[in-house]
XYZ file of C-alpha atoms in Angstrom:
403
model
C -22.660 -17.236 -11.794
C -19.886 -18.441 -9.655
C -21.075 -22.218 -9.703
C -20.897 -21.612 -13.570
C -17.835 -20.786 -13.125
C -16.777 -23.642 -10.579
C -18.246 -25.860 -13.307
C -16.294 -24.810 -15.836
C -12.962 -24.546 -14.015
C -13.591 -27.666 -12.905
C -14.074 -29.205 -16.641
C -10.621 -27.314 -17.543
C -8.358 -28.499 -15.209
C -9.612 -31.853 -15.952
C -8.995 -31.163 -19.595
C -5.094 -30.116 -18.923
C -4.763 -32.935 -16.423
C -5.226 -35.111 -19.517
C -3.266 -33.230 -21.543
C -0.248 -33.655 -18.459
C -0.620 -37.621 -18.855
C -0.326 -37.426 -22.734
C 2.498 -35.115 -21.953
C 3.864 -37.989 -19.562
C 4.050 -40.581 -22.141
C 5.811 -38.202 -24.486
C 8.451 -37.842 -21.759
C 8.905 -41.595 -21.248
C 9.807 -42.188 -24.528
C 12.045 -39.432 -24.871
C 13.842 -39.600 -21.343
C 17.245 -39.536 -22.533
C 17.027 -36.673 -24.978
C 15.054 -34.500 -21.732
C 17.759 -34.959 -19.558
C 20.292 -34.177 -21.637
C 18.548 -30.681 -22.969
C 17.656 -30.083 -19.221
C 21.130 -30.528 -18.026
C 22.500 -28.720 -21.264
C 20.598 -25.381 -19.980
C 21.232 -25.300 -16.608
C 24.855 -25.809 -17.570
C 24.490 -22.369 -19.677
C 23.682 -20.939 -16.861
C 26.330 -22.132 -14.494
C 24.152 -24.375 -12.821
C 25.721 -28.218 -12.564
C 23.748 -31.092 -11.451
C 27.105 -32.093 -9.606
C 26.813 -30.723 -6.323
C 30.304 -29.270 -6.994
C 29.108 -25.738 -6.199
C 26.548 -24.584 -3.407
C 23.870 -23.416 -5.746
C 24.678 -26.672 -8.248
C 21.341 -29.497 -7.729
C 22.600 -32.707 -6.659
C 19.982 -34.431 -8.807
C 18.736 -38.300 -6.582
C 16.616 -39.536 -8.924
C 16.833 -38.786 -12.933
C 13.018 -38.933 -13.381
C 13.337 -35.389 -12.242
C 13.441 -34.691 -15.529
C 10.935 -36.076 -17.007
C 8.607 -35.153 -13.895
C 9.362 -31.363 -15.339
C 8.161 -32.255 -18.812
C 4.642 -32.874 -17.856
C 4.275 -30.729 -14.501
C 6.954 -27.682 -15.565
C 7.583 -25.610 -12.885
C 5.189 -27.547 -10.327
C 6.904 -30.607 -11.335
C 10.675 -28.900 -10.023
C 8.603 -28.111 -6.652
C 7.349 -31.091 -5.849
C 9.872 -33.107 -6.639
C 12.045 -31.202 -4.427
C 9.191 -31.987 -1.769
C 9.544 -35.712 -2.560
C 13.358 -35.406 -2.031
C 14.376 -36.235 -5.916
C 17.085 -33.371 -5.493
C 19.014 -31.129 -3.230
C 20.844 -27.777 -3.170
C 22.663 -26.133 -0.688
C 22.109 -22.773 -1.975
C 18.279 -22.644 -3.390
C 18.567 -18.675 -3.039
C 21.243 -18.775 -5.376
C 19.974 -21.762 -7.512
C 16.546 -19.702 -8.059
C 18.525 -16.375 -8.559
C 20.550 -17.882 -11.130
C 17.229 -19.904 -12.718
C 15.544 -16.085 -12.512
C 18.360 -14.064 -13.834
C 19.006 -15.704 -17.376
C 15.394 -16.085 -18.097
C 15.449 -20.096 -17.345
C 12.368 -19.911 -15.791
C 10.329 -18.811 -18.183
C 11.581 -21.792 -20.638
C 10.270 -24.175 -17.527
C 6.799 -22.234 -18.152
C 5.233 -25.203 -20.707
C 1.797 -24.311 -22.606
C -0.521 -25.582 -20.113
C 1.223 -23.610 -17.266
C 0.416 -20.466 -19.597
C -3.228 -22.023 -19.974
C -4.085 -22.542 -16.176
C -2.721 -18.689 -15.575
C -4.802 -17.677 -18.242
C -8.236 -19.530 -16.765
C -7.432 -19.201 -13.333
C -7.167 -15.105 -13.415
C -7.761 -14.042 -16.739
C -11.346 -15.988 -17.920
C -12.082 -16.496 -14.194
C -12.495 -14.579 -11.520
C -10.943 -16.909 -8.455
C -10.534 -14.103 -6.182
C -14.645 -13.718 -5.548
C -16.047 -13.165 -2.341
C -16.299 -17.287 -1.884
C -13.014 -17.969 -3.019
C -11.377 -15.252 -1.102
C -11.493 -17.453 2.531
C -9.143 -20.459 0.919
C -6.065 -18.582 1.705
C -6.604 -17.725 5.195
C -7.571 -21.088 5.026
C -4.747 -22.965 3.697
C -2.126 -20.238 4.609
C -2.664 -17.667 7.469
C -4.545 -20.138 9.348
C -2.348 -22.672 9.424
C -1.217 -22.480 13.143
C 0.642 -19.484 14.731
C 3.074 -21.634 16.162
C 4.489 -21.871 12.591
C 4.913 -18.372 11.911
C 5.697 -17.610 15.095
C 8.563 -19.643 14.615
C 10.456 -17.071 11.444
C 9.170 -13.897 11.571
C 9.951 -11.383 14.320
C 8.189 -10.410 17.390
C 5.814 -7.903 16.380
C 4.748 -10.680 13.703
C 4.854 -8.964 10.425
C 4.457 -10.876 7.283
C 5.412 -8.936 4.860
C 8.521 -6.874 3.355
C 11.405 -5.229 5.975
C 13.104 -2.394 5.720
C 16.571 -2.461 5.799
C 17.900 1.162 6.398
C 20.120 1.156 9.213
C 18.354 -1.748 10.158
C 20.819 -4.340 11.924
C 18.530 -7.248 12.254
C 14.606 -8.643 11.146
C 13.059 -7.166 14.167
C 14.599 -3.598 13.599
C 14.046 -3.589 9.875
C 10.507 -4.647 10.699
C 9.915 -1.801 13.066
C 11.457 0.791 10.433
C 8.910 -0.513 7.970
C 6.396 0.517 10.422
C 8.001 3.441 11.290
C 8.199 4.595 7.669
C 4.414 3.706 6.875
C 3.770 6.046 10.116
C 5.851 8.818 8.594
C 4.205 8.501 5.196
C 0.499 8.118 6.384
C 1.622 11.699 8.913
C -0.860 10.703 11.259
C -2.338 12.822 13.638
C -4.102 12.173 17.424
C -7.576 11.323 16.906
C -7.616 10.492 13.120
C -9.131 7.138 11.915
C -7.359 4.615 10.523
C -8.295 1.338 8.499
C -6.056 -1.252 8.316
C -6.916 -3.879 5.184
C -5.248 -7.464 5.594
C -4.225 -6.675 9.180
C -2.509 -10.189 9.435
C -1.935 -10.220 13.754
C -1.947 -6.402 14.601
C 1.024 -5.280 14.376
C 0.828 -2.298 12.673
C -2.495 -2.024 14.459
C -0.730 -2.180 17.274
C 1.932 0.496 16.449
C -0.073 3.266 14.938
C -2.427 2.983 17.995
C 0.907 3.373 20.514
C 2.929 5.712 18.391
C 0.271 8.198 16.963
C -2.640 7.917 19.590
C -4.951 6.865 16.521
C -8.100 4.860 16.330
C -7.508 1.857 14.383
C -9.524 -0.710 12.477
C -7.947 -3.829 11.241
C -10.360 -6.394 8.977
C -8.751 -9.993 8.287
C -10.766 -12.868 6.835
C -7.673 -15.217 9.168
C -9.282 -16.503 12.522
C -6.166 -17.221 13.867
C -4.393 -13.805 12.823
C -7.700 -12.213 14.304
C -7.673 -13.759 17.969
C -3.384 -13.359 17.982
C -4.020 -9.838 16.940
C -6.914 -9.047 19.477
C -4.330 -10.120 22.235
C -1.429 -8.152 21.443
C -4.096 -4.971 21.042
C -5.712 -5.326 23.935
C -5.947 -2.227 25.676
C -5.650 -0.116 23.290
C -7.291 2.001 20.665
C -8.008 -0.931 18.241
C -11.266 -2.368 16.649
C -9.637 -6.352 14.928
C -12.623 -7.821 13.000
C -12.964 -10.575 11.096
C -14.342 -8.939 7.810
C -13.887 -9.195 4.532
C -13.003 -5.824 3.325
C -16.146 -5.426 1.193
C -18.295 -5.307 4.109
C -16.650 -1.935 5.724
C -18.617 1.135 5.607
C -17.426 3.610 7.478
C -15.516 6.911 7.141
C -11.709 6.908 7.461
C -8.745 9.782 7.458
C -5.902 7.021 6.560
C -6.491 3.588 4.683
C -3.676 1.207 4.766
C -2.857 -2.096 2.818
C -0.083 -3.754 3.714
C 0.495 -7.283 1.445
C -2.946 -8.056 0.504
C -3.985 -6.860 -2.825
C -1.901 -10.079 -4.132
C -5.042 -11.891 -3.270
C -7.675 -9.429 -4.470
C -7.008 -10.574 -7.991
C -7.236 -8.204 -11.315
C -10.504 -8.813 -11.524
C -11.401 -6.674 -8.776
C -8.978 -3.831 -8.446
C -11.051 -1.845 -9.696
C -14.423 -2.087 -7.125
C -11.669 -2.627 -4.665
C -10.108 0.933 -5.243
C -13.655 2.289 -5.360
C -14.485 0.813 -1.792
C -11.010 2.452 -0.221
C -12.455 5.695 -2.305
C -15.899 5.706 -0.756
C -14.462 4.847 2.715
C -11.623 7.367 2.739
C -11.931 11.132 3.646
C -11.859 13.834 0.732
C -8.376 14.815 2.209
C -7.157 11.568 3.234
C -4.226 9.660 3.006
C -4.342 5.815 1.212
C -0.617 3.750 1.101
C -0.389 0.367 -0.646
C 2.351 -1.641 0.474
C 2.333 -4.752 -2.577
C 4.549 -6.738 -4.103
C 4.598 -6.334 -7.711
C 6.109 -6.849 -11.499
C 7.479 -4.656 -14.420
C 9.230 -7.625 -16.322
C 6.534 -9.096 -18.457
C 8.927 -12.238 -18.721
C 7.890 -12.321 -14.908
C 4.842 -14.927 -13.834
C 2.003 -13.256 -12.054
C 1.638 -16.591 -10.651
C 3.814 -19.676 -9.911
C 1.735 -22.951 -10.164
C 3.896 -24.383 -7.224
C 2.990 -20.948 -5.422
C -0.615 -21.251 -6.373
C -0.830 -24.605 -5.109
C 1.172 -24.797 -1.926
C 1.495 -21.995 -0.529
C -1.009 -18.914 -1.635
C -4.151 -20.087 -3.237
C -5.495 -17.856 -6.161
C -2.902 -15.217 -5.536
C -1.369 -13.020 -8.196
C 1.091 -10.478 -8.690
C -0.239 -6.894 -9.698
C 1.956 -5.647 -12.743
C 3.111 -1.877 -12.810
C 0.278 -1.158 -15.765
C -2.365 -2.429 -13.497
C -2.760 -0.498 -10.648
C -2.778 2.757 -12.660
C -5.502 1.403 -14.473
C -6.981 0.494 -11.333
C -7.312 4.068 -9.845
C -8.095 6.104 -13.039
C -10.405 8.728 -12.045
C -10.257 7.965 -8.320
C -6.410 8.542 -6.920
C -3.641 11.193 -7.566
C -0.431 9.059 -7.451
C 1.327 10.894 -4.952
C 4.742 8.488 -4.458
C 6.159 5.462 -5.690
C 8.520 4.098 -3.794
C 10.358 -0.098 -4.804
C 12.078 -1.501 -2.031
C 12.307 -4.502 -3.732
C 15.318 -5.857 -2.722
C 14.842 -5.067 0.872
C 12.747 -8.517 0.158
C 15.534 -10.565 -0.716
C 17.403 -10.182 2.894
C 13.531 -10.163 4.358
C 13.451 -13.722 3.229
C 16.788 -15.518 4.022
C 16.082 -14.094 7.856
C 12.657 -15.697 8.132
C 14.373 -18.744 6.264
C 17.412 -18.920 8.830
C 15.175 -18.766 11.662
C 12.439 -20.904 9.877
C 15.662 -23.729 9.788
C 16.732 -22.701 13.479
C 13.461 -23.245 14.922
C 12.061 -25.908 13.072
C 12.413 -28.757 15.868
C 10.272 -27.168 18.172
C 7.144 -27.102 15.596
C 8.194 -30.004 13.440
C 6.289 -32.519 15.889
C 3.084 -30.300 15.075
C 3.346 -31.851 11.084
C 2.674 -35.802 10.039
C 4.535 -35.103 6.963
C 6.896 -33.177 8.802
C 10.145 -33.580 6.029
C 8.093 -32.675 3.422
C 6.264 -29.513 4.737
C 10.015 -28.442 5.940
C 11.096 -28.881 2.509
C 8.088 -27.129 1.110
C 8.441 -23.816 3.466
C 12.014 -23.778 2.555
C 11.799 -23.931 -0.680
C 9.275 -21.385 -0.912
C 11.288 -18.250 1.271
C 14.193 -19.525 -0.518
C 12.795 -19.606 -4.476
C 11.153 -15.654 -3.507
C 14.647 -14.586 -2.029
C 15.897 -15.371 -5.582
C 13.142 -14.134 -7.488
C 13.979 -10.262 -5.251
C 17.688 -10.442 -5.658
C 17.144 -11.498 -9.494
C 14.967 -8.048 -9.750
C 12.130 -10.298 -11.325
C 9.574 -8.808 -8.401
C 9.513 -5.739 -6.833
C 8.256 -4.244 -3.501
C 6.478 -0.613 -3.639
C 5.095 1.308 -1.808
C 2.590 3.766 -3.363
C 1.096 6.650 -1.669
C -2.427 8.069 -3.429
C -4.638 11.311 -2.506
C -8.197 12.300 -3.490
C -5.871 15.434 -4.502
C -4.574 17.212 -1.772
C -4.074 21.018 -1.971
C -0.845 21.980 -2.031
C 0.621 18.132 -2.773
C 2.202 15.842 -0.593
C 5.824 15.529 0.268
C 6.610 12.221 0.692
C 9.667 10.729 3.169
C 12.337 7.681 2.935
């Protein structure tokens, strides 16, 4: 089944590519009518193309616009990559782009049409599929993300409460999923997506628990099995499917954005089978309730996070039907935004001590930038969210739930 479905993937995306080059031709003829309706709706916006302003583009080369026609939102990345345009301020450009709804007038039919195949018709998030973003992402060196994030290494959302800088908003994150799980000596604890151990490492210090962490990431699994050494801490390199064991606590922290729709369902029965009758389970996700919001970004999809997707507020209860109690929902959303610009201003500070590591080395700089820079706006714009949702098999007497 799946290399019918390579097959015919494969037979789309040649289709659209097609499509793109009729698209192409379109745009040549009418370059001077594109540029003006581009720069027309950017100026609605407060967005010049003068440079005048920090979040304004300063736009090199005027094929930009055209490049956008046939590529959309893709097209604005990597053209950006290529160096066709600069902007002091991307945070701001892409909060601004976000806010009024630009965006989503960048998303052209066939954008729509490779969202719909890729996670819709197809399921790209299969067991096979499942290794290309460790592959293309967490396993790309960690040197690199070494370099931004802070010391424990965690990839995924701060929090900022009383938090003065990454690494302390990073340890009250951890802190606060210790506090919600309420953990006890001795209990069992599975850790799904464990990136390099850090919460591993700090549930096994803090709570004097036994913890499991599966990652399908080589590199995050040898960096992880180093900083737990010693301790209480099983790191495999597993694919979640393949766990069978009993737990008290099951924790996933940023990874059901690449288990895909298509399986949150046999995903939330394997966390169901594997967790106690009066255990504890807390998802830590990003996540949408703006349907004018992307589930995926093509320039996302094809730089940085292969085949991931955004779960929408409507899915995970769907998800869980007859399985969880919701027991807490709490968005720290924009806890992302300042979560971003701090990996981005020490992603910029410590770039020339990795940049010899890259051939293209301007271009990947310009690509990681642009990335943390377009999600800080997409947080601050309140066009993603960050939650964190506590679920029960139904514990007696409910569960009181902390901040």
């Amino acid at each position: 089944m799946e290399i019918l479905t390579d097959i015919l993937y494969s037979i789309t995306m040649l289709a659209i590519r097609i499509w793109r080059k009729c698209m192409y031709a379109i745009a040549f003829i009418g370059f001077k009518p594109i540029k003006a309706y581009f720069e027309r709706k950017m100026n609605e916006v407060g967005i010049g193309t003068d440079g005048t302003e920090p979040h304004n583009m300063v736009v090199h080369n005027d094929w930009l616009y055209h490049r956008m026609v046939y590529d959309g939102t893709l097209g604005l990345g990597e053209a950006y990559m290529d160096g066709w345009w600069d902007c002091k301020r991307l945070d701001e450009f892409f909060y601004k782009v976000f806010q009024a709804g630009l965006y989503q007038e960048f998303l052209y039919p066939w954008d729509r049409l490779i969202h719909y195949l890729s996670f819709d018709a197809f399921n790209l998030q299969s067991v096979a599929r499942s290794q290309e973003v460790a592959d293309k992402h967490y396993d790309l060196g960690n040197d690199l993300f070494k370099s931004f994030l802070d010391k424990s290494m965690n990839y995924t959302c701060g929090y900022w409460k009383d938090a003065k800088n990454l690494d302390e908003a990073q340890q009250h994150k951890m802190e606060l999923i210790g506090r919600k799980l309420k953990l006890k000596p001795g209990m069992r604890v599975l850790d799904v997506g464990c990136g390099w151990g850090a919460l591993c490492k700090f549930l096994a210090e803090t709570y004097k628990v036994e913890v499991v962490g599966v990652t399908i990431s080589k590199e995050g699994a040898e960096e992880a099995r180093i900083r737990c050494k010693g301790l209480n801490v099983d790191i495999r390199l597993q694919d979640y499917r393949e766990v069978n064991e009993g737990f008290d606590r099951v924790v996933v922290v940023g990874c059901i954005e690449h288990i895909g729709p298509k399986n949150y369902r046999s995903f939330f029965e394997q966390v169901n089978r594997l967790l106690t009758q009066d255990g504890i389970f807390l998802l830590h996700t990003i996540g949408h309730d703006n349907d004018s919001t992307p589930p995926i970004e093509l320039f996302l999809h094809k730089y940085i996070f292969p085949n991931g997707i955004l779960p929408n507020h409507k899915s995970i209860p769907k998800g869980i039907d007859n399985l969880f109690c919701i027991e807490d929902w709490h968005n720290i959303g924009p806890h992302y935004d300042q979560t971003l610009m701090a990996w981005n201003e020490n992603f910029v500070k410590n770039w020339h001590t990795i940049s010899h590591l890259y051939e293209n080395a301007d271009s990947f700089y310009r690509m990681w930038t642009y990335y943390l820079q377009m999600c800080a706006g997409l947080f601050r714009a309140r066009r993603a969210q960050l939650w964190q949702i506590v679920m029960t098999k139904g514990i007696r007497g409910g569960y009181v739930s902390v901040r």
